[in-house]
Amino acid sequence: FTPFTDTTTTSSAVVAPGNFSDAAGNQNTLGESPMLTIDTKAPELVLSSSLATLGIGDSTQIQFTLSEPSSDFSLDNVSVTGGTLSDLSGSGTTYEATFTPMTNVTTTATLKVLEQQFSDLHGNGNLATEIIMIDMDTLTEPATIPNRPRHRQWDHPDLGTSSTIALTDLVTGAA
């Protein structure tokens, strides 16, 4: 018995009466095998992100939705560019992990699972996923202070200098 490929079904075999006999010449009666569960279908996986764009200090949750349960899905199955995945949680058909972008870059991160990276409970290897892309701008540009020379008089009450600093990105950790 060879099941069809790419299918999930149940089956049994039936042997009609009188098709064979034992050594004493007794003919068989109707025989039926127990129901067999057949699964030759490769599991599919959909990746999604809670955010499409990340900036400085951001991270996002990546959802992994499998078409059928897996007991060996892990972060090692995911191909990632532009950042890192951590903190995998979930089981069965639903998993989630945290994506943290690289620092000081303006680029697009990609995440994908190649085929045959994990399997379903029947040993069928997964199909490849579509690539998801996340735009990132974690570039930190140094602040510039304009150099405006001015004449100073020693007897002037405002001996100090004041300047305006224009920042193009979010500044954190400044005192």
CSV table of N, CA and C in Angstrom, one decimal:
chain,number,residue,atom,x,y,z
A,1,PHE,N,0.8,-1.2,0.0
A,1,PHE,CA,0.0,0.0,0.0
A,1,PHE,C,0.9,1.2,0.0
A,2,THR,N,0.7,2.1,-1.0
A,2,THR,CA,1.5,3.3,-1.1
A,2,THR,C,0.5,4.5,-1.1
A,3,PRO,N,0.5,5.3,-0.1
A,3,PRO,CA,-0.5,6.5,-0.1
A,3,PRO,C,-0.1,7.5,-1.2
A,4,PHE,N,-1.1,8.3,-1.6
A,4,PHE,CA,-0.8,9.4,-2.5
A,4,PHE,C,0.0,10.4,-1.8
A,5,THR,N,0.8,11.2,-2.5
A,5,THR,CA,1.6,12.3,-1.9
A,5,THR,C,0.7,13.5,-1.7
A,6,ASP,N,1.2,14.4,-0.8
A,6,ASP,CA,0.5,15.6,-0.5
A,6,ASP,C,-1.0,15.4,-0.1
A,7,THR,N,-1.2,14.5,0.8
A,7,THR,CA,-2.6,14.2,1.2
A,7,THR,C,-2.6,14.0,2.7
A,8,THR,N,-3.8,14.2,3.3
A,8,THR,CA,-4.1,13.9,4.7
A,8,THR,C,-5.5,13.2,4.7
A,9,THR,N,-5.5,12.0,5.1
A,9,THR,CA,-6.7,11.2,5.0
A,9,THR,C,-6.7,10.0,5.9
A,10,THR,N,-7.7,9.2,6.0
A,10,THR,CA,-7.7,7.9,6.7
A,10,THR,C,-8.1,6.8,5.6
A,11,SER,N,-7.6,5.6,5.9
A,11,SER,CA,-7.9,4.5,4.9
A,11,SER,C,-7.9,3.2,5.7
A,12,SER,N,-8.4,2.2,5.0
A,12,SER,CA,-8.4,0.9,5.5
A,12,SER,C,-8.3,-0.1,4.3
A,13,ALA,N,-7.9,-1.3,4.6
A,13,ALA,CA,-7.9,-2.3,3.5
A,13,ALA,C,-8.9,-3.4,3.8
A,14,VAL,N,-9.6,-3.8,2.8
A,14,VAL,CA,-10.7,-4.8,2.9
A,14,VAL,C,-10.3,-6.0,2.1
A,15,VAL,N,-10.4,-7.2,2.7
A,15,VAL,CA,-10.2,-8.5,1.9
A,15,VAL,C,-11.5,-9.2,1.9
A,16,ALA,N,-12.0,-9.4,0.6
A,16,ALA,CA,-13.3,-10.1,0.4
A,16,ALA,C,-13.2,-11.5,0.9
A,17,PRO,N,-14.3,-12.1,1.3
A,17,PRO,CA,-14.3,-13.5,1.8
A,17,PRO,C,-14.0,-14.5,0.6
A,18,GLY,N,-13.4,-15.6,1.0
A,18,GLY,CA,-13.0,-16.7,0.0
A,18,GLY,C,-11.9,-16.4,-0.9
A,19,ASN,N,-11.0,-15.4,-0.6
A,19,ASN,CA,-9.9,-15.1,-1.4
A,19,ASN,C,-8.6,-15.9,-1.0
A,20,PHE,N,-8.6,-16.5,0.1
A,20,PHE,CA,-7.5,-17.4,0.5
A,20,PHE,C,-7.9,-18.4,1.5
A,21,SER,N,-7.1,-19.3,1.8
A,21,SER,CA,-7.4,-20.3,2.8
A,21,SER,C,-6.2,-20.7,3.6
A,22,ASP,N,-6.4,-21.2,4.8
A,22,ASP,CA,-5.3,-21.6,5.6
A,22,ASP,C,-4.9,-23.1,5.3
A,23,ALA,N,-3.9,-23.6,6.0
A,23,ALA,CA,-3.4,-25.0,5.6
A,23,ALA,C,-4.4,-26.1,5.8
A,24,ALA,N,-5.4,-25.9,6.6
A,24,ALA,CA,-6.5,-26.9,6.7
A,24,ALA,C,-7.6,-26.7,5.7
A,25,GLY,N,-7.5,-25.7,4.8
A,25,GLY,CA,-8.5,-25.5,3.7
A,25,GLY,C,-9.6,-24.6,4.1
A,26,ASN,N,-9.5,-23.9,5.2
A,26,ASN,CA,-10.6,-23.0,5.7
A,26,ASN,C,-10.5,-21.7,4.9
A,27,GLN,N,-11.6,-21.3,4.3
A,27,GLN,CA,-11.6,-20.0,3.5
A,27,GLN,C,-11.7,-18.9,4.5
A,28,ASN,N,-11.1,-17.8,4.0
A,28,ASN,CA,-11.1,-16.6,4.9
A,28,ASN,C,-12.5,-16.0,4.9
A,29,THR,N,-12.8,-15.3,6.0
A,29,THR,CA,-14.1,-14.5,6.0
A,29,THR,C,-13.7,-13.0,5.7
A,30,LEU,N,-14.7,-12.2,5.7
A,30,LEU,CA,-14.5,-10.8,5.4
A,30,LEU,C,-13.5,-10.3,6.4
A,31,GLY,N,-12.5,-9.6,5.9
A,31,GLY,CA,-11.4,-9.0,6.7
A,31,GLY,C,-11.2,-7.6,6.4
A,32,GLU,N,-11.1,-6.8,7.5
A,32,GLU,CA,-10.9,-5.3,7.3
A,32,GLU,C,-9.8,-4.9,8.3
A,33,SER,N,-8.9,-4.1,7.8
A,33,SER,CA,-7.8,-3.6,8.7
A,33,SER,C,-8.3,-2.4,9.5
A,34,PRO,N,-7.7,-2.1,10.5
A,34,PRO,CA,-8.1,-0.9,11.3
A,34,PRO,C,-7.9,0.3,10.5
A,35,MET,N,-8.5,1.4,10.8
A,35,MET,CA,-8.4,2.6,10.1
A,35,MET,C,-6.9,3.2,10.2
A,36,LEU,N,-6.4,3.5,9.1
A,36,LEU,CA,-5.0,4.1,9.1
A,36,LEU,C,-5.1,5.6,8.9
A,37,THR,N,-4.3,6.3,9.7
A,37,THR,CA,-4.2,7.8,9.4
A,37,THR,C,-3.0,8.0,8.5
A,38,ILE,N,-3.3,8.7,7.4
A,38,ILE,CA,-2.3,8.9,6.4
A,38,ILE,C,-2.0,10.4,6.3
A,39,ASP,N,-0.8,10.8,6.4
A,39,ASP,CA,-0.4,12.2,6.3
A,39,ASP,C,0.9,12.3,5.5
A,40,THR,N,0.8,12.7,4.3
A,40,THR,CA,2.0,12.9,3.4
A,40,THR,C,2.1,14.4,3.0
A,41,LYS,N,1.3,15.2,3.7
A,41,LYS,CA,1.3,16.6,3.3
A,41,LYS,C,2.3,17.4,4.1
A,42,ALA,N,3.1,18.2,3.4
A,42,ALA,CA,4.1,19.0,4.1
A,42,ALA,C,3.5,20.2,4.8
A,43,PRO,N,3.9,20.4,6.1
A,43,PRO,CA,3.4,21.6,6.8
A,43,PRO,C,3.8,22.9,6.2
A,44,GLU,N,2.8,23.8,6.2
A,44,GLU,CA,3.1,25.2,5.7
A,44,GLU,C,3.2,26.1,6.9
A,45,LEU,N,3.9,27.3,6.7
A,45,LEU,CA,4.1,28.2,7.7
A,45,LEU,C,3.9,29.6,7.2
A,46,VAL,N,3.2,30.5,8.0
A,46,VAL,CA,3.1,31.9,7.6
A,46,VAL,C,3.7,32.7,8.7
A,47,LEU,N,4.6,33.6,8.3
A,47,LEU,CA,5.3,34.6,9.2
A,47,LEU,C,4.6,35.9,9.1
A,48,SER,N,4.5,36.6,10.2
A,48,SER,CA,3.9,38.0,10.2
A,48,SER,C,4.6,38.8,11.3
A,49,SER,N,4.5,40.1,11.1
A,49,SER,CA,5.2,41.0,12.1
A,49,SER,C,4.1,42.0,12.6
A,50,SER,N,4.2,42.3,13.9
A,50,SER,CA,3.3,43.3,14.4
A,50,SER,C,3.6,44.7,14.0
A,51,LEU,N,4.8,45.0,13.5
A,51,LEU,CA,5.2,46.3,13.0
A,51,LEU,C,5.9,46.1,11.6
A,52,ALA,N,5.7,47.1,10.7
A,52,ALA,CA,6.3,47.1,9.4
A,52,ALA,C,7.6,47.9,9.3
A,53,THR,N,7.7,48.8,10.3
A,53,THR,CA,8.9,49.8,10.3
A,53,THR,C,9.4,49.9,11.8
A,54,LEU,N,10.7,49.8,11.9
A,54,LEU,CA,11.4,49.9,13.2
A,54,LEU,C,12.4,51.1,13.3
A,55,GLY,N,12.4,51.7,14.4
A,55,GLY,CA,13.4,52.8,14.6
A,55,GLY,C,14.3,52.5,15.8
A,56,ILE,N,15.0,53.5,16.2
A,56,ILE,CA,16.0,53.3,17.3
A,56,ILE,C,15.2,52.9,18.6
A,57,GLY,N,15.7,51.8,19.2
A,57,GLY,CA,15.1,51.3,20.4
A,57,GLY,C,13.9,50.4,20.2
A,58,ASP,N,13.4,50.2,19.0
A,58,ASP,CA,12.2,49.4,18.7
A,58,ASP,C,12.5,47.9,18.6
A,59,SER,N,11.5,47.1,18.8
A,59,SER,CA,11.6,45.7,18.5
A,59,SER,C,10.2,45.3,18.1
A,60,THR,N,10.0,44.1,17.5
A,60,THR,CA,8.6,43.7,17.1
A,60,THR,C,8.4,42.2,17.3
A,61,GLN,N,7.2,41.8,17.5
A,61,GLN,CA,6.9,40.4,17.7
A,61,GLN,C,6.6,39.8,16.3
A,62,ILE,N,7.3,38.7,16.1
A,62,ILE,CA,7.1,37.9,14.8
A,62,ILE,C,6.2,36.7,15.2
A,63,GLN,N,5.1,36.5,14.4
A,63,GLN,CA,4.2,35.4,14.7
A,63,GLN,C,4.5,34.3,13.6
A,64,PHE,N,4.5,33.1,14.1
A,64,PHE,CA,4.8,31.9,13.2
A,64,PHE,C,3.5,31.1,13.3
A,65,THR,N,2.7,30.9,12.2
A,65,THR,CA,1.5,30.1,12.2
A,65,THR,C,1.7,28.9,11.3
A,66,LEU,N,1.7,27.8,11.9
A,66,LEU,CA,1.9,26.5,11.2
A,66,LEU,C,0.6,25.9,10.8
A,67,SER,N,0.5,25.2,9.7
A,67,SER,CA,-0.7,24.6,9.2
A,67,SER,C,-1.0,23.3,10.0
A,68,GLU,N,-0.1,22.7,10.7
A,68,GLU,CA,-0.3,21.6,11.5
A,68,GLU,C,0.8,21.6,12.6
A,69,PRO,N,0.6,20.9,13.7
A,69,PRO,CA,1.6,20.9,14.8
A,69,PRO,C,2.9,20.4,14.4
A,70,SER,N,3.9,21.0,15.1
A,70,SER,CA,5.3,20.5,15.0
A,70,SER,C,5.9,20.4,16.4
A,71,SER,N,6.8,19.4,16.6
A,71,SER,CA,7.4,19.3,17.9
A,71,SER,C,8.9,19.7,17.8
A,72,ASP,N,9.4,20.1,16.6
A,72,ASP,CA,10.8,20.5,16.5
A,72,ASP,C,11.0,21.8,15.8
A,73,PHE,N,10.0,22.7,15.8
A,73,PHE,CA,10.2,24.1,15.3
A,73,PHE,C,11.0,24.9,16.3
A,74,SER,N,12.0,25.6,15.8
A,74,SER,CA,12.9,26.4,16.7
A,74,SER,C,13.4,27.6,15.9
A,75,LEU,N,14.0,28.6,16.6
A,75,LEU,CA,14.5,29.8,16.0
A,75,LEU,C,15.6,29.5,15.0
A,76,ASP,N,16.3,28.3,15.2
A,76,ASP,CA,17.3,27.9,14.2
A,76,ASP,C,16.8,27.6,12.8
A,77,ASN,N,15.5,27.5,12.7
A,77,ASN,CA,14.8,27.2,11.4
A,77,ASN,C,14.7,28.5,10.6
A,78,VAL,N,14.8,29.7,11.2
A,78,VAL,CA,14.5,30.9,10.6
A,78,VAL,C,15.8,31.6,10.1
A,79,SER,N,15.7,32.0,8.8
A,79,SER,CA,16.8,32.7,8.2
A,79,SER,C,16.5,34.2,8.4
A,80,VAL,N,17.5,35.0,9.0
A,80,VAL,CA,17.2,36.4,9.4
A,80,VAL,C,18.4,37.2,8.9
A,81,THR,N,18.1,38.4,8.3
A,81,THR,CA,19.1,39.4,8.0
A,81,THR,C,18.6,40.7,8.6
A,82,GLY,N,19.6,41.5,9.1
A,82,GLY,CA,19.2,42.8,9.6
A,82,GLY,C,18.9,42.8,11.1
A,83,GLY,N,19.0,41.7,11.8
A,83,GLY,CA,18.7,41.7,13.2
A,83,GLY,C,18.8,40.4,13.8
A,84,THR,N,18.2,40.2,15.0
A,84,THR,CA,18.2,38.9,15.7
A,84,THR,C,16.8,38.6,16.2
A,85,LEU,N,16.6,37.2,16.3
A,85,LEU,CA,15.3,36.7,16.9
A,85,LEU,C,15.7,36.2,18.3
A,86,SER,N,14.8,36.3,19.2
A,86,SER,CA,15.0,35.8,20.6
A,86,SER,C,13.6,35.5,21.2
A,87,ASP,N,13.7,34.8,22.3
A,87,ASP,CA,12.5,34.6,23.2
A,87,ASP,C,11.4,33.9,22.5
A,88,LEU,N,11.7,32.7,21.9
A,88,LEU,CA,10.6,31.9,21.2
A,88,LEU,C,9.7,31.4,22.3
A,89,SER,N,8.4,31.5,22.0
A,89,SER,CA,7.4,31.0,22.9
A,89,SER,C,6.3,30.4,22.0
A,90,GLY,N,5.5,29.5,22.6
A,90,GLY,CA,4.4,28.8,21.9
A,90,GLY,C,4.6,27.4,21.7
A,91,SER,N,3.7,26.7,21.1
A,91,SER,CA,3.8,25.3,20.8
A,91,SER,C,2.7,24.9,19.8
A,92,GLY,N,2.8,23.7,19.3
A,92,GLY,CA,1.8,23.2,18.3
A,92,GLY,C,1.8,23.9,17.0
A,93,THR,N,0.8,24.8,16.8
A,93,THR,CA,0.7,25.5,15.5
A,93,THR,C,1.0,27.0,15.6
A,94,THR,N,1.2,27.5,16.9
A,94,THR,CA,1.4,29.0,17.0
A,94,THR,C,2.6,29.3,17.9
A,95,TYR,N,3.5,30.1,17.3
A,95,TYR,CA,4.7,30.5,18.0
A,95,TYR,C,4.9,32.0,17.8
A,96,GLU,N,5.7,32.6,18.7
A,96,GLU,CA,6.0,34.0,18.6
A,96,GLU,C,7.4,34.2,19.1
A,97,ALA,N,8.1,35.2,18.5
A,97,ALA,CA,9.5,35.5,18.9
A,97,ALA,C,9.7,37.0,18.8
A,98,THR,N,10.7,37.6,19.4
A,98,THR,CA,11.0,39.0,19.4
A,98,THR,C,12.1,39.2,18.4
A,99,PHE,N,11.9,40.2,17.4
A,99,PHE,CA,12.9,40.6,16.4
A,99,PHE,C,13.4,41.9,16.9
A,100,THR,N,14.8,42.0,17.0
A,100,THR,CA,15.5,43.2,17.4
A,100,THR,C,16.4,43.6,16.3
A,101,PRO,N,16.2,44.8,15.7
A,101,PRO,CA,17.0,45.2,14.6
A,101,PRO,C,18.5,45.5,14.9
A,102,MET,N,19.3,45.5,13.9
A,102,MET,CA,20.7,45.9,14.1
A,102,MET,C,20.7,47.4,14.4
A,103,THR,N,21.8,47.9,15.1
A,103,THR,CA,21.8,49.3,15.4
A,103,THR,C,22.6,50.0,14.3
A,104,ASN,N,22.3,51.3,14.2
A,104,ASN,CA,23.0,52.2,13.4
A,104,ASN,C,23.0,51.9,11.9
A,105,VAL,N,21.8,51.5,11.4
A,105,VAL,CA,21.6,51.1,10.0
A,105,VAL,C,20.3,51.7,9.5
A,106,THR,N,20.3,51.8,8.2
A,106,THR,CA,19.0,52.1,7.5
A,106,THR,C,19.0,51.1,6.4
A,107,THR,N,18.1,50.1,6.6
A,107,THR,CA,18.0,48.9,5.7
A,107,THR,C,16.7,48.2,5.8
A,108,THR,N,16.5,47.1,5.1
A,108,THR,CA,15.3,46.3,5.3
A,108,THR,C,15.7,45.0,5.8
A,109,ALA,N,15.1,44.6,6.9
A,109,ALA,CA,15.4,43.2,7.5
A,109,ALA,C,14.5,42.2,6.7
A,110,THR,N,15.0,41.0,6.6
A,110,THR,CA,14.2,39.9,6.0
A,110,THR,C,14.2,38.7,6.9
A,111,LEU,N,13.1,38.0,6.9
A,111,LEU,CA,12.9,36.8,7.6
A,111,LEU,C,12.2,35.8,6.7
A,112,LYS,N,12.7,34.5,6.8
A,112,LYS,CA,12.2,33.5,5.9
A,112,LYS,C,12.6,32.1,6.6
A,113,VAL,N,11.7,31.1,6.3
A,113,VAL,CA,12.1,29.7,6.7
A,113,VAL,C,12.2,28.9,5.4
A,114,LEU,N,13.4,28.3,5.2
A,114,LEU,CA,13.6,27.5,4.0
A,114,LEU,C,12.9,26.2,4.2
A,115,GLU,N,12.7,25.4,3.1
A,115,GLU,CA,12.0,24.1,3.2
A,115,GLU,C,12.9,23.1,3.9
A,116,GLN,N,12.2,22.1,4.5
A,116,GLN,CA,12.9,21.0,5.2
A,116,GLN,C,13.6,21.4,6.5
A,117,GLN,N,13.1,22.5,7.1
A,117,GLN,CA,13.8,22.9,8.3
A,117,GLN,C,13.2,22.3,9.6
A,118,PHE,N,11.9,22.0,9.6
A,118,PHE,CA,11.2,21.4,10.7
A,118,PHE,C,10.2,20.4,10.1
A,119,SER,N,9.6,19.6,11.0
A,119,SER,CA,8.6,18.6,10.4
A,119,SER,C,7.3,18.6,11.3
A,120,ASP,N,6.3,18.0,10.7
A,120,ASP,CA,5.1,17.8,11.4
A,120,ASP,C,5.2,16.6,12.3
A,121,LEU,N,4.2,16.2,12.9
A,121,LEU,CA,4.2,15.0,13.9
A,121,LEU,C,4.4,13.7,13.1
A,122,HIS,N,4.2,13.7,11.8
A,122,HIS,CA,4.3,12.5,11.0
A,122,HIS,C,5.6,12.5,10.2
A,123,GLY,N,6.5,13.4,10.5
A,123,GLY,CA,7.8,13.4,9.9
A,123,GLY,C,7.9,14.1,8.5
A,124,ASN,N,6.9,14.8,8.1
A,124,ASN,CA,6.9,15.5,6.8
A,124,ASN,C,7.6,16.8,7.0
A,125,GLY,N,8.6,17.1,6.1
A,125,GLY,CA,9.3,18.4,6.2
A,125,GLY,C,8.5,19.5,5.6
A,126,ASN,N,8.7,20.7,6.2
A,126,ASN,CA,8.0,21.9,5.9
A,126,ASN,C,8.3,22.4,4.5
A,127,LEU,N,7.3,23.2,3.9
A,127,LEU,CA,7.5,24.0,2.7
A,127,LEU,C,8.2,25.3,3.1
A,128,ALA,N,8.8,25.9,2.1
A,128,ALA,CA,9.5,27.3,2.3
A,128,ALA,C,8.4,28.3,2.5
A,129,THR,N,8.7,29.4,3.3
A,129,THR,CA,7.8,30.5,3.5
A,129,THR,C,8.0,31.6,2.5
A,130,GLU,N,7.1,32.5,2.5
A,130,GLU,CA,7.3,33.8,1.8
A,130,GLU,C,8.3,34.6,2.7
A,131,ILE,N,9.0,35.5,2.1
A,131,ILE,CA,9.9,36.4,2.9
A,131,ILE,C,9.0,37.6,3.4
A,132,ILE,N,9.2,37.9,4.7
A,132,ILE,CA,8.7,39.1,5.2
A,132,ILE,C,9.8,40.1,5.4
A,133,MET,N,9.4,41.4,5.1
A,133,MET,CA,10.4,42.5,5.2
A,133,MET,C,10.0,43.5,6.2
A,134,ILE,N,10.9,44.0,6.9
A,134,ILE,CA,10.7,45.1,7.9
A,134,ILE,C,11.7,46.2,7.6
A,135,ASP,N,11.1,47.4,7.3
A,135,ASP,CA,12.0,48.6,7.1
A,135,ASP,C,12.6,49.0,8.5
A,136,MET,N,13.8,49.4,8.5
A,136,MET,CA,14.5,49.8,9.7
A,136,MET,C,15.3,51.1,9.5
A,137,ASP,N,15.2,52.0,10.4
A,137,ASP,CA,16.1,53.2,10.5
A,137,ASP,C,16.6,53.3,11.9
A,138,THR,N,17.7,52.7,12.2
A,138,THR,CA,18.3,52.9,13.5
A,138,THR,C,19.6,53.7,13.5
A,139,LEU,N,19.7,54.4,12.4
A,139,LEU,CA,20.9,55.3,12.2
A,139,LEU,C,20.9,56.4,13.2
A,140,THR,N,22.0,56.5,13.9
A,140,THR,CA,22.2,57.6,14.9
A,140,THR,C,23.3,58.5,14.3
A,141,GLU,N,22.8,59.7,14.1
A,141,GLU,CA,23.7,60.7,13.5
A,141,GLU,C,24.2,61.6,14.6
A,142,PRO,N,25.5,62.0,14.6
A,142,PRO,CA,26.0,62.9,15.6
A,142,PRO,C,25.4,64.2,15.5
A,143,ALA,N,25.2,64.8,16.7
A,143,ALA,CA,24.6,66.2,16.7
A,143,ALA,C,25.7,67.2,16.2
A,144,THR,N,25.2,68.2,15.5
A,144,THR,CA,26.2,69.2,15.0
A,144,THR,C,25.9,70.5,15.7
A,145,ILE,N,27.0,71.2,16.1
A,145,ILE,CA,26.8,72.5,16.8
A,145,ILE,C,27.5,73.5,15.8
A,146,PRO,N,26.6,74.4,15.3
A,146,PRO,CA,27.2,75.4,14.4
A,146,PRO,C,28.3,76.2,15.0
A,147,ASN,N,29.3,76.4,14.3
A,147,ASN,CA,30.5,77.2,14.7
A,147,ASN,C,30.2,78.7,14.3
A,148,ARG,N,29.8,79.5,15.2
A,148,ARG,CA,29.5,80.9,14.9
A,148,ARG,C,30.4,81.8,15.7
A,149,PRO,N,31.6,82.1,15.1
A,149,PRO,CA,32.5,83.0,15.8
A,149,PRO,C,31.8,84.3,16.1
A,150,ARG,N,32.0,84.8,17.3
A,150,ARG,CA,31.6,86.2,17.6
A,150,ARG,C,32.6,86.9,18.4
A,151,HIS,N,32.6,88.2,18.2
A,151,HIS,CA,33.5,89.1,18.9
A,151,HIS,C,33.1,89.1,20.4
A,152,ARG,N,34.0,89.0,21.3
A,152,ARG,CA,33.7,89.0,22.7
A,152,ARG,C,34.4,90.2,23.4
A,153,GLN,N,33.7,90.8,24.2
A,153,GLN,CA,34.2,91.9,25.0
A,153,GLN,C,34.3,91.5,26.5
A,154,TRP,N,35.4,91.7,27.1
A,154,TRP,CA,35.7,91.2,28.4
A,154,TRP,C,34.8,91.9,29.4
A,155,ASP,N,34.3,93.1,29.1
A,155,ASP,CA,33.5,93.8,30.1
A,155,ASP,C,32.0,93.6,29.8
A,156,HIS,N,31.6,92.7,28.9
A,156,HIS,CA,30.2,92.5,28.5
A,156,HIS,C,29.6,91.5,29.6
A,157,PRO,N,28.3,91.8,30.0
A,157,PRO,CA,27.7,91.0,31.1
A,157,PRO,C,27.4,89.5,30.6
A,158,ASP,N,27.2,89.3,29.3
A,158,ASP,CA,26.9,87.9,28.8
A,158,ASP,C,28.2,87.4,28.1
A,159,LEU,N,29.1,87.0,29.0
A,159,LEU,CA,30.4,86.5,28.5
A,159,LEU,C,30.2,85.2,27.8
A,160,GLY,N,29.3,84.4,28.2
A,160,GLY,CA,29.1,83.0,27.7
A,160,GLY,C,28.6,83.0,26.3
A,161,THR,N,28.4,81.8,25.7
A,161,THR,CA,27.9,81.7,24.4
A,161,THR,C,26.8,80.7,24.4
A,162,SER,N,25.8,81.0,23.6
A,162,SER,CA,24.7,80.0,23.5
A,162,SER,C,24.5,79.6,22.1
A,163,SER,N,24.1,78.4,21.9
A,163,SER,CA,23.9,77.8,20.5
A,163,SER,C,22.7,77.0,20.5
A,164,THR,N,22.1,76.8,19.3
A,164,THR,CA,21.0,75.9,19.2
A,164,THR,C,21.5,74.7,18.5
A,165,ILE,N,21.1,73.5,19.0
A,165,ILE,CA,21.5,72.2,18.4
A,165,ILE,C,20.2,71.6,17.7
A,166,ALA,N,20.4,71.3,16.5
A,166,ALA,CA,19.3,70.6,15.7
A,166,ALA,C,19.6,69.1,15.6
A,167,LEU,N,18.7,68.3,16.1
A,167,LEU,CA,18.8,66.9,16.1
A,167,LEU,C,17.9,66.3,15.1
A,168,THR,N,18.4,65.3,14.3
A,168,THR,CA,17.5,64.7,13.3
A,168,THR,C,16.9,63.4,13.7
A,169,ASP,N,17.3,62.8,14.8
A,169,ASP,CA,16.8,61.5,15.4
A,169,ASP,C,16.6,61.6,16.8
A,170,LEU,N,15.8,60.7,17.3
A,170,LEU,CA,15.5,60.6,18.8
A,170,LEU,C,16.8,60.4,19.5
A,171,VAL,N,17.0,61.2,20.6
A,171,VAL,CA,18.2,61.1,21.5
A,171,VAL,C,17.7,60.5,22.8
A,172,THR,N,18.5,59.4,23.2
A,172,THR,CA,18.2,58.8,24.5
A,172,THR,C,19.5,58.8,25.3
A,173,GLY,N,19.3,58.8,26.6
A,173,GLY,CA,20.5,58.7,27.5
A,173,GLY,C,21.2,60.0,27.7
A,174,ALA,N,20.6,61.2,27.2
A,174,ALA,CA,21.3,62.4,27.3
A,174,ALA,C,21.1,63.0,28.7
A,175,ALA,N,22.0,63.6,29.3
A,175,ALA,CA,21.9,64.1,30.7
A,175,ALA,C,21.6,65.6,30.6
